[in-house]
Tab-separated table of C-alpha atoms in Angstrom:
chain	number	residue	atom	x	y	z
K	1	UNK	CA	0.000	0.000	0.000
K	2	UNK	CA	1.518	3.373	-1.033
K	3	UNK	CA	2.407	5.777	1.767
K	4	UNK	CA	0.087	8.451	0.376
K	5	UNK	CA	-2.923	6.124	0.611
K	6	UNK	CA	-1.893	4.989	4.089
K	7	UNK	CA	-1.814	8.629	5.219
K	8	UNK	CA	-5.215	9.323	3.660
K	9	UNK	CA	-6.788	6.328	5.367
K	10	UNK	CA	-5.140	7.196	8.683
K	11	UNK	CA	-6.553	10.732	8.647
K	12	UNK	CA	-9.962	9.303	7.727
K	13	UNK	CA	-9.858	6.949	10.734
K	14	UNK	CA	-8.681	9.752	13.054
K	15	UNK	CA	-11.611	11.996	12.123
K	16	UNK	CA	-14.128	9.108	11.986
K	17	UNK	CA	-13.596	8.185	15.631
K	18	UNK	CA	-12.899	11.737	16.819
K	19	UNK	CA	-16.524	12.510	15.951
K	20	UNK	CA	-17.895	9.542	17.853
K	21	UNK	CA	-15.686	10.028	20.900
K	22	UNK	CA	-16.511	13.739	21.192
K	23	UNK	CA	-20.121	13.142	22.258
K	24	UNK	CA	-20.621	9.439	22.941
K	25	UNK	CA	-18.379	9.103	25.994
K	26	UNK	CA	-19.936	11.866	28.084
K	27	UNK	CA	-23.455	12.008	26.646
K	28	UNK	CA	-24.692	9.927	29.588
K	29	UNK	CA	-23.361	12.442	32.105
K	30	UNK	CA	-24.765	15.333	30.047
K	31	UNK	CA	-28.233	13.814	29.821
K	32	UNK	CA	-28.232	12.739	33.479
K	33	UNK	CA	-26.641	15.763	35.182
K	34	UNK	CA	-27.535	18.672	32.890
K	35	UNK	CA	-30.802	17.597	31.277
K	36	UNK	CA	-32.133	15.517	34.168
K	37	UNK	CA	-33.232	12.601	31.980
K	38	UNK	CA	-34.041	9.300	33.724
K	39	UNK	CA	-31.710	6.296	33.569
K	40	UNK	CA	-34.071	4.564	31.144
K	41	UNK	CA	-34.120	7.658	28.909
K	42	UNK	CA	-30.326	7.762	28.974
K	43	UNK	CA	-30.203	4.093	28.007
K	44	UNK	CA	-32.763	4.683	25.265
K	45	UNK	CA	-30.671	7.566	23.900
K	46	UNK	CA	-27.643	5.296	23.661
K	47	UNK	CA	-29.864	2.753	21.959
K	48	UNK	CA	-30.368	5.149	19.031
K	49	UNK	CA	-26.965	4.145	17.694
K	50	UNK	CA	-27.985	0.506	17.981
K	51	UNK	CA	-31.201	0.996	16.013
K	52	UNK	CA	-29.199	2.757	13.320
K	53	UNK	CA	-26.666	-0.075	13.311
K	54	UNK	CA	-29.477	-2.537	12.617
K	55	UNK	CA	-30.613	-0.541	9.598
K	56	UNK	CA	-27.195	0.357	8.197
K	57	UNK	CA	-26.281	-3.125	6.852
K	58	UNK	CA	-29.182	-2.925	4.409
K	59	UNK	CA	-28.083	0.537	3.350
K	60	UNK	CA	-24.454	-0.561	3.010
K	61	UNK	CA	-25.425	-3.658	1.039
K	62	UNK	CA	-27.388	-1.558	-1.437
K	63	UNK	CA	-25.226	1.544	-1.759
K	64	UNK	CA	-21.601	0.559	-1.093
K	65	UNK	CA	-21.629	-2.910	-2.659
K	66	UNK	CA	-23.583	-2.069	-5.773
K	67	UNK	CA	-24.436	1.485	-6.753
K	68	UNK	CA	-22.200	4.295	-5.473
K	69	UNK	CA	-18.521	4.779	-4.667
K	70	UNK	CA	-17.799	4.327	-0.973
K	71	UNK	CA	-15.978	7.625	-0.467
K	72	UNK	CA	-18.855	9.642	-1.955
K	73	UNK	CA	-21.432	7.940	0.239
K	74	UNK	CA	-19.295	8.694	3.297
K	75	UNK	CA	-18.971	12.328	2.280
K	76	UNK	CA	-22.710	12.901	1.987
K	77	UNK	CA	-23.516	11.060	5.214
K	78	UNK	CA	-20.992	13.018	7.277
K	79	UNK	CA	-22.144	16.369	5.898
K	80	UNK	CA	-25.793	15.666	6.706
K	81	UNK	CA	-24.769	14.166	10.049
K	82	UNK	CA	-22.897	17.321	11.035
K	83	UNK	CA	-26.044	19.397	10.622
K	84	UNK	CA	-28.154	16.955	12.646
K	85	UNK	CA	-25.605	16.732	15.456
K	86	UNK	CA	-25.575	20.517	15.740
K	87	UNK	CA	-29.379	20.574	15.940
K	88	UNK	CA	-29.345	17.921	18.685
K	89	UNK	CA	-27.340	20.288	20.879
K	90	UNK	CA	-30.165	22.837	20.766
K	91	UNK	CA	-32.862	20.478	22.083
K	92	UNK	CA	-33.620	20.068	25.794
K	93	UNK	CA	-36.572	17.691	25.944
K	94	UNK	CA	-36.290	13.954	25.400
K	95	UNK	CA	-39.256	13.997	23.000
K	96	UNK	CA	-37.358	16.235	20.559
K	97	UNK	CA	-33.759	15.283	21.357
K	98	UNK	CA	-34.153	11.555	20.762
K	99	UNK	CA	-35.605	11.714	17.197
K	100	UNK	CA	-32.841	14.129	16.177
K	101	UNK	CA	-30.168	11.900	17.697
K	102	UNK	CA	-31.682	8.865	15.978
K	103	UNK	CA	-31.601	10.670	12.612
K	104	UNK	CA	-27.942	11.533	13.189
K	105	UNK	CA	-26.979	7.967	14.080
K	106	UNK	CA	-28.718	6.757	10.907
K	107	UNK	CA	-26.183	8.895	9.040
K	108	UNK	CA	-23.129	8.048	11.155
K	109	UNK	CA	-23.464	4.302	11.696
K	110	UNK	CA	-23.104	3.238	8.033
K	111	UNK	CA	-19.807	5.122	7.853
K	112	UNK	CA	-18.302	2.754	10.442
K	113	UNK	CA	-18.641	-0.228	8.111
K	114	UNK	CA	-17.852	1.879	5.055
K	115	UNK	CA	-14.579	3.184	6.503
K	116	UNK	CA	-13.498	-0.395	7.252
K	117	UNK	CA	-14.553	-1.624	3.822
K	118	UNK	CA	-12.823	1.270	2.040
K	119	UNK	CA	-9.623	0.566	3.972
K	120	UNK	CA	-9.682	-3.173	3.314
K	121	UNK	CA	-10.137	-2.622	-0.424
K	122	UNK	CA	-6.989	-0.482	-0.576
K	123	UNK	CA	-4.832	-3.025	1.286
K	124	UNK	CA	-2.917	-5.998	-0.035
K	125	UNK	CA	-2.732	-7.581	3.419
K	126	UNK	CA	-5.455	-6.239	5.766
K	127	UNK	CA	-4.349	-8.450	8.670
K	128	UNK	CA	-0.998	-6.675	8.878
K	129	UNK	CA	-1.898	-3.261	7.456
K	130	UNK	CA	-5.340	-2.537	8.934
K	131	UNK	CA	-4.299	-2.326	12.629
K	132	UNK	CA	-1.681	0.356	11.873
K	133	UNK	CA	-4.318	2.417	10.061
K	134	UNK	CA	-7.166	1.736	12.480
K	135	UNK	CA	-4.998	2.824	15.422
K	136	UNK	CA	-5.363	6.416	14.199
K	137	UNK	CA	-9.079	6.065	14.937
K	138	UNK	CA	-8.161	5.316	18.526
K	139	UNK	CA	-5.920	8.377	18.621
K	140	UNK	CA	-8.849	10.396	17.278
K	141	UNK	CA	-11.095	9.108	20.066
K	142	UNK	CA	-8.418	9.989	22.649
K	143	UNK	CA	-7.902	13.447	21.167
K	144	UNK	CA	-11.624	14.209	21.290
K	145	UNK	CA	-11.850	13.055	24.927
K	146	UNK	CA	-8.893	15.198	25.931
K	147	UNK	CA	-10.306	18.200	24.080
K	148	UNK	CA	-13.700	17.835	25.751
K	149	UNK	CA	-12.063	17.631	29.186
K	150	UNK	CA	-9.664	20.485	28.445
K	151	UNK	CA	-12.578	22.703	27.414
K	152	UNK	CA	-14.492	21.643	30.530
K	153	UNK	CA	-17.606	20.695	28.548
K	154	UNK	CA	-18.024	17.089	29.777
K	155	UNK	CA	-21.622	17.769	30.830
K	156	UNK	CA	-22.511	20.496	28.317
K	157	UNK	CA	-24.260	20.512	24.950
K	158	UNK	CA	-21.002	21.762	23.414
K	159	UNK	CA	-19.861	18.145	23.069
K	160	UNK	CA	-22.260	17.951	20.117
K	161	UNK	CA	-20.918	21.194	18.623
K	162	UNK	CA	-17.416	19.717	18.533
K	163	UNK	CA	-18.646	16.543	16.870
K	164	UNK	CA	-20.707	18.500	14.325
K	165	UNK	CA	-17.754	20.626	13.231
K	166	UNK	CA	-15.486	17.629	12.697
K	167	UNK	CA	-18.276	15.732	10.933
K	168	UNK	CA	-18.547	18.482	8.322
K	169	UNK	CA	-14.756	18.483	7.933
K	170	UNK	CA	-14.686	14.715	7.347
K	171	UNK	CA	-17.611	14.999	4.947
K	172	UNK	CA	-15.583	17.328	2.748
K	173	UNK	CA	-12.400	15.278	3.168
K	174	UNK	CA	-14.162	12.045	2.180
K	175	UNK	CA	-14.576	13.194	-1.417
K	176	UNK	CA	-10.768	13.230	-1.715
K	177	UNK	CA	-10.251	9.681	-0.430
K	178	UNK	CA	-9.052	6.920	-2.822
K	179	UNK	CA	-11.770	6.108	-5.319
K	180	UNK	CA	-13.471	2.894	-4.219
K	181	UNK	CA	-16.119	1.851	-6.744
K	182	UNK	CA	-18.766	-0.773	-5.929
K	183	UNK	CA	-17.552	-4.247	-6.821
K	184	UNK	CA	-20.936	-5.417	-8.120
K	185	UNK	CA	-21.700	-2.325	-10.233
K	186	UNK	CA	-23.618	-3.051	-13.417
K	187	UNK	CA	-24.958	-6.421	-12.331
K	188	UNK	CA	-28.652	-7.064	-11.884
K	189	UNK	CA	-29.636	-6.763	-8.249
K	190	UNK	CA	-32.215	-8.974	-6.606
K	191	UNK	CA	-34.221	-7.800	-3.612
K	192	UNK	CA	-32.209	-10.192	-1.466
K	193	UNK	CA	-28.918	-8.755	-2.662
K	194	UNK	CA	-30.051	-5.154	-2.246
K	195	UNK	CA	-30.822	-5.814	1.423
K	196	UNK	CA	-27.449	-7.469	1.877
K	197	UNK	CA	-29.088	-10.760	2.816
K	198	UNK	CA	-26.637	-12.780	0.716
K	199	UNK	CA	-24.118	-12.264	3.492
K	200	UNK	CA	-26.325	-14.499	5.637
K	201	UNK	CA	-25.074	-17.517	3.689
K	202	UNK	CA	-21.793	-17.056	5.540
K	203	UNK	CA	-23.633	-18.193	8.674
K	204	UNK	CA	-23.449	-21.753	7.320
K	205	UNK	CA	-19.868	-21.748	8.527
K	206	UNK	CA	-20.030	-22.828	12.174
K	207	UNK	CA	-17.206	-20.621	13.420
K	208	UNK	CA	-18.522	-17.595	11.532
K	209	UNK	CA	-21.988	-18.109	13.029
K	210	UNK	CA	-20.588	-18.545	16.538
K	211	UNK	CA	-18.533	-15.357	16.150
K	212	UNK	CA	-21.536	-13.312	15.001
K	213	UNK	CA	-23.825	-14.636	17.759
K	214	UNK	CA	-21.159	-14.225	20.456
K	215	UNK	CA	-20.445	-10.706	19.237
K	216	UNK	CA	-24.115	-9.867	19.610
K	217	UNK	CA	-24.332	-11.371	23.088
K	218	UNK	CA	-21.153	-9.723	24.422
K	219	UNK	CA	-22.494	-6.325	23.350
K	220	UNK	CA	-25.357	-6.620	25.832
K	221	UNK	CA	-23.042	-6.273	28.847
K	222	UNK	CA	-20.692	-4.054	26.809
K	223	UNK	CA	-23.392	-1.388	26.600
K	224	UNK	CA	-23.172	-0.906	30.369
K	225	UNK	CA	-19.636	0.415	29.904
K	226	UNK	CA	-20.567	2.962	27.249
K	227	UNK	CA	-23.836	4.122	28.775
K	228	UNK	CA	-22.986	4.158	32.480
K	229	UNK	CA	-19.239	4.630	33.032
K	230	UNK	CA	-19.133	8.427	32.697
K	231	UNK	CA	-21.945	8.724	35.267
K	232	UNK	CA	-20.199	6.164	37.472
K	233	UNK	CA	-16.948	8.143	37.440
K	234	UNK	CA	-18.770	11.388	38.253
K	235	UNK	CA	-20.592	9.640	41.112
K	236	UNK	CA	-17.310	8.337	42.532
K	237	UNK	CA	-15.801	11.837	42.495
K	238	UNK	CA	-13.402	11.416	39.572
K	239	UNK	CA	-13.216	14.675	37.617
K	240	UNK	CA	-12.603	14.932	33.864
K	241	UNK	CA	-14.437	11.718	33.006
K	242	UNK	CA	-13.644	11.988	29.282
K	243	UNK	CA	-9.900	12.381	29.873
K	244	UNK	CA	-9.906	9.519	32.375
K	245	UNK	CA	-11.681	7.207	29.952
K	246	UNK	CA	-9.196	8.135	27.220
K	247	UNK	CA	-6.622	6.070	29.147
K	248	UNK	CA	-8.494	3.031	27.878
K	249	UNK	CA	-8.166	4.234	24.299
K	250	UNK	CA	-4.427	4.743	24.804
K	251	UNK	CA	-4.147	1.060	25.689
K	252	UNK	CA	-6.339	0.234	22.695
K	253	UNK	CA	-3.814	2.008	20.467
K	254	UNK	CA	-0.926	0.048	21.975
K	255	UNK	CA	-2.596	-3.312	21.490
K	256	UNK	CA	-3.646	-2.435	17.943
K	257	UNK	CA	0.009	-1.994	17.043
K	258	UNK	CA	0.865	-5.320	18.674
K	259	UNK	CA	-1.983	-7.251	17.045
K	260	UNK	CA	0.024	-8.796	14.152
K	261	UNK	CA	2.328	-10.380	16.736
K	262	UNK	CA	-0.584	-11.678	18.800
K	263	UNK	CA	-2.208	-13.179	15.694
K	264	UNK	CA	0.887	-15.308	15.146
K	265	UNK	CA	1.311	-16.315	18.789
K	266	UNK	CA	-2.301	-16.826	19.850
K	267	UNK	CA	-4.612	-17.217	16.852
K	268	UNK	CA	-8.126	-15.861	16.512
K	269	UNK	CA	-9.891	-17.969	19.142
K	270	UNK	CA	-7.481	-17.288	21.998
K	271	UNK	CA	-7.363	-13.578	21.207
K	272	UNK	CA	-11.138	-13.314	21.335
K	273	UNK	CA	-11.310	-15.353	24.535
K	274	UNK	CA	-8.777	-13.026	26.159
K	275	UNK	CA	-10.948	-10.118	25.037
K	276	UNK	CA	-14.099	-11.542	26.592
K	277	UNK	CA	-12.537	-12.556	29.902
K	278	UNK	CA	-11.128	-9.038	30.146
K	279	UNK	CA	-14.689	-7.687	30.119
K	280	UNK	CA	-15.524	-9.937	33.082
K	281	UNK	CA	-12.476	-8.717	35.006
K	282	UNK	CA	-13.199	-5.084	34.155
K	283	UNK	CA	-16.737	-5.176	35.521
K	284	UNK	CA	-15.588	-6.910	38.691
K	285	UNK	CA	-12.974	-4.203	39.200
K	286	UNK	CA	-15.676	-1.554	38.767
K	287	UNK	CA	-17.985	-3.387	41.168
K	288	UNK	CA	-15.496	-3.566	44.011
K	289	UNK	CA	-13.375	-0.474	43.367
K	290	UNK	CA	-14.000	3.154	44.238
K	291	UNK	CA	-12.635	6.118	46.192
K	292	UNK	CA	-13.651	4.567	49.519
K	293	UNK	CA	-12.389	1.098	48.638
K	294	UNK	CA	-9.587	0.810	46.050
K	295	UNK	CA	-9.628	3.498	43.398
K	296	UNK	CA	-6.781	1.794	41.554
K	297	UNK	CA	-9.297	-0.869	40.562
K	298	UNK	CA	-11.304	1.692	38.584
K	299	UNK	CA	-8.233	2.770	36.657
K	300	UNK	CA	-7.204	-0.848	36.095
K	301	UNK	CA	-10.665	-1.564	34.655
K	302	UNK	CA	-10.340	1.375	32.269
K	303	UNK	CA	-6.833	0.323	31.182
K	304	UNK	CA	-8.162	-3.122	30.228
K	305	UNK	CA	-9.985	-1.497	27.301
K	306	UNK	CA	-7.112	-2.289	24.924
K	307	UNK	CA	-7.570	-6.028	25.319
K	308	UNK	CA	-11.359	-5.797	25.711
K	309	UNK	CA	-11.906	-3.988	22.432
K	310	UNK	CA	-9.008	-4.946	20.154
K	311	UNK	CA	-8.840	-8.636	20.945
K	312	UNK	CA	-12.546	-9.140	20.356
K	313	UNK	CA	-13.911	-6.526	17.960
K	314	UNK	CA	-10.943	-5.720	15.724
K	315	UNK	CA	-9.988	-9.391	15.570
K	316	UNK	CA	-13.573	-10.163	14.609
K	317	UNK	CA	-13.556	-7.552	11.825
K	318	UNK	CA	-10.391	-9.025	10.326
K	319	UNK	CA	-11.778	-12.562	10.630
K	320	UNK	CA	-14.941	-11.502	8.787
K	321	UNK	CA	-12.902	-9.874	6.010
K	322	UNK	CA	-10.876	-13.054	5.523
K	323	UNK	CA	-13.935	-15.306	5.480
K	324	UNK	CA	-16.187	-13.233	3.210
K	325	UNK	CA	-15.899	-13.346	-0.611
K	326	UNK	CA	-14.710	-10.083	-2.174
K	327	UNK	CA	-18.166	-9.089	-3.478
K	328	UNK	CA	-19.755	-9.587	-0.039
K	329	UNK	CA	-17.171	-7.932	2.192
K	330	UNK	CA	-19.057	-4.675	2.670
K	331	UNK	CA	-22.249	-6.599	3.413
K	332	UNK	CA	-20.411	-8.925	5.799
K	333	UNK	CA	-18.920	-5.970	7.685
K	334	UNK	CA	-22.415	-4.500	7.795
K	335	UNK	CA	-23.769	-7.745	9.210
K	336	UNK	CA	-21.230	-7.806	12.039
K	337	UNK	CA	-22.140	-4.175	12.726
K	338	UNK	CA	-25.805	-5.218	12.850
K	339	UNK	CA	-25.021	-7.956	15.351
K	340	UNK	CA	-22.778	-5.865	17.622
K	341	UNK	CA	-23.583	-2.168	17.617
K	342	UNK	CA	-27.095	-2.997	16.421
K	343	UNK	CA	-29.069	-5.793	18.026
K	344	UNK	CA	-26.702	-6.544	20.898
K	345	UNK	CA	-26.251	-2.977	22.080
K	346	UNK	CA	-29.918	-2.130	21.511
K	347	UNK	CA	-30.866	-4.829	24.002
K	348	UNK	CA	-27.990	-3.850	26.261
K	349	UNK	CA	-28.661	-0.099	26.402
K	350	UNK	CA	-32.281	-0.720	27.332
K	351	UNK	CA	-31.289	-3.399	29.848
K	352	UNK	CA	-28.603	-1.205	31.431
K	353	UNK	CA	-31.188	1.510	32.060
K	354	UNK	CA	-33.538	-1.002	33.674
K	355	UNK	CA	-30.756	-2.384	35.890
K	356	UNK	CA	-29.643	1.091	36.998
K	357	UNK	CA	-33.222	2.050	37.844
K	358	UNK	CA	-33.672	-1.207	39.778
K	359	UNK	CA	-30.618	-0.527	41.929
K	360	UNK	CA	-31.381	3.150	42.549
K	361	UNK	CA	-33.113	4.203	45.752
K	362	UNK	CA	-33.619	7.797	46.888
K	363	UNK	CA	-31.328	8.954	44.052
K	364	UNK	CA	-28.497	6.750	45.374
K	365	UNK	CA	-27.218	3.980	43.129
K	366	UNK	CA	-25.766	0.666	44.223
K	367	UNK	CA	-22.912	0.570	41.709
K	368	UNK	CA	-21.549	-2.708	43.044
K	369	UNK	CA	-24.783	-4.525	42.226
K	370	UNK	CA	-25.083	-2.716	38.884
K	371	UNK	CA	-21.618	-3.810	37.655
K	372	UNK	CA	-22.034	-7.402	38.821
K	373	UNK	CA	-24.843	-7.865	36.263
K	374	UNK	CA	-22.676	-7.309	33.122
K	375	UNK	CA	-19.818	-9.250	34.773
K	376	UNK	CA	-22.014	-12.344	35.012
K	377	UNK	CA	-23.409	-11.905	31.492
K	378	UNK	CA	-19.905	-11.563	30.009
K	379	UNK	CA	-18.815	-14.754	31.771
K	380	UNK	CA	-21.678	-16.684	30.168
K	381	UNK	CA	-20.735	-15.489	26.653
K	382	UNK	CA	-17.107	-16.415	27.324
K	383	UNK	CA	-18.131	-20.000	28.061
K	384	UNK	CA	-20.340	-20.225	24.952
K	385	UNK	CA	-17.526	-19.024	22.678
K	386	UNK	CA	-14.960	-21.267	24.379
K	387	UNK	CA	-17.056	-24.362	23.744
K	388	UNK	CA	-18.373	-23.693	20.226
K	389	UNK	CA	-15.780	-21.743	18.225
K	390	UNK	CA	-13.586	-24.154	16.236
K	391	UNK	CA	-9.872	-23.814	16.905
K	392	UNK	CA	-8.942	-25.362	13.545
K	393	UNK	CA	-10.667	-22.645	11.526
K	394	UNK	CA	-9.356	-19.824	13.704
K	395	UNK	CA	-5.792	-21.033	13.159
K	396	UNK	CA	-6.346	-21.061	9.408
K	397	UNK	CA	-7.323	-17.396	9.451
K	398	UNK	CA	-4.421	-16.521	11.755
K	399	UNK	CA	-2.066	-18.191	9.279
K	400	UNK	CA	-3.469	-16.022	6.469
K	401	UNK	CA	-2.934	-12.889	8.564
K	402	UNK	CA	0.590	-13.899	9.481
């Protein structure tokens, strides 16, 4: 891959995740502390991204795989998304804020799969080249968190203003990315193909099916981390929640760079198992840590993010790319997005709100009980994946990456 293209893709990833990190990390604290929304409303707001993720695979299967160049689709979506994110910052009732946020996520979520697909199509060896490009997305997330904390806007509507500005910038920049035409352009499209349903045939492979189902299930407890951690840190007296959480992204960046080595040494199955067990450990650290107990446990839980995210989600994305035929790669990436950020997190964001409400009395929350719920759920998924994912097939993919 030429250096010029690597730089273009790296900047794309930086801006892509800068946008998301600018508002997603502290939105819970903003909605809870500033707007006074209930825990269920906060969970529902986070679920907007999940609903969008369930719709985006159909959009990606139709647009990116068949009709329009990927970079142009990304450009339009980010420009429209910037406007919607700005409007969301002006709304102070849940009845108006939520529909606007949902409309924005319908624009943003497809770009997650599209940015991956665009990158993979420019790479000769995605297993070795993708982590070094994707790591810039992590740096973008960190940079946005640090900026939000530096500006002191963790609980203000300005988090959406920052995201809107960068969204417009990426929208313009996207039109200058490497031209990535649809692979199936000019062929007759069936209704099944337009909806991206052909990617479902990949589920006939046992390991692929287990990965998709496990990814969906692990995102149910995962949603607790995204929706509740910023509020948890504020409640425990830790200032600058966004900057504190960016420590996890710093570890994510480190492990992204080390991923090619881990592929060779561990293989796909062991990497994903390490990722899942790290979620269990993280939630236990949150449950029993705190300023009055052992605050180091909170920081240790945050620092585990590198293994939690990279070893499961990035490994899964690369596995999907290796397993899917060239003409179905965008649809396959969309399907994994549907399973994870879509169905799994939709259930999880709603469930996290219910759990928080259940363990809240007189405005005081029992955080120990709250975090034990996702810890137990993550442990169950770990056991399912351990028993059903085939080691033989995971080693074959690891050999391709190596």
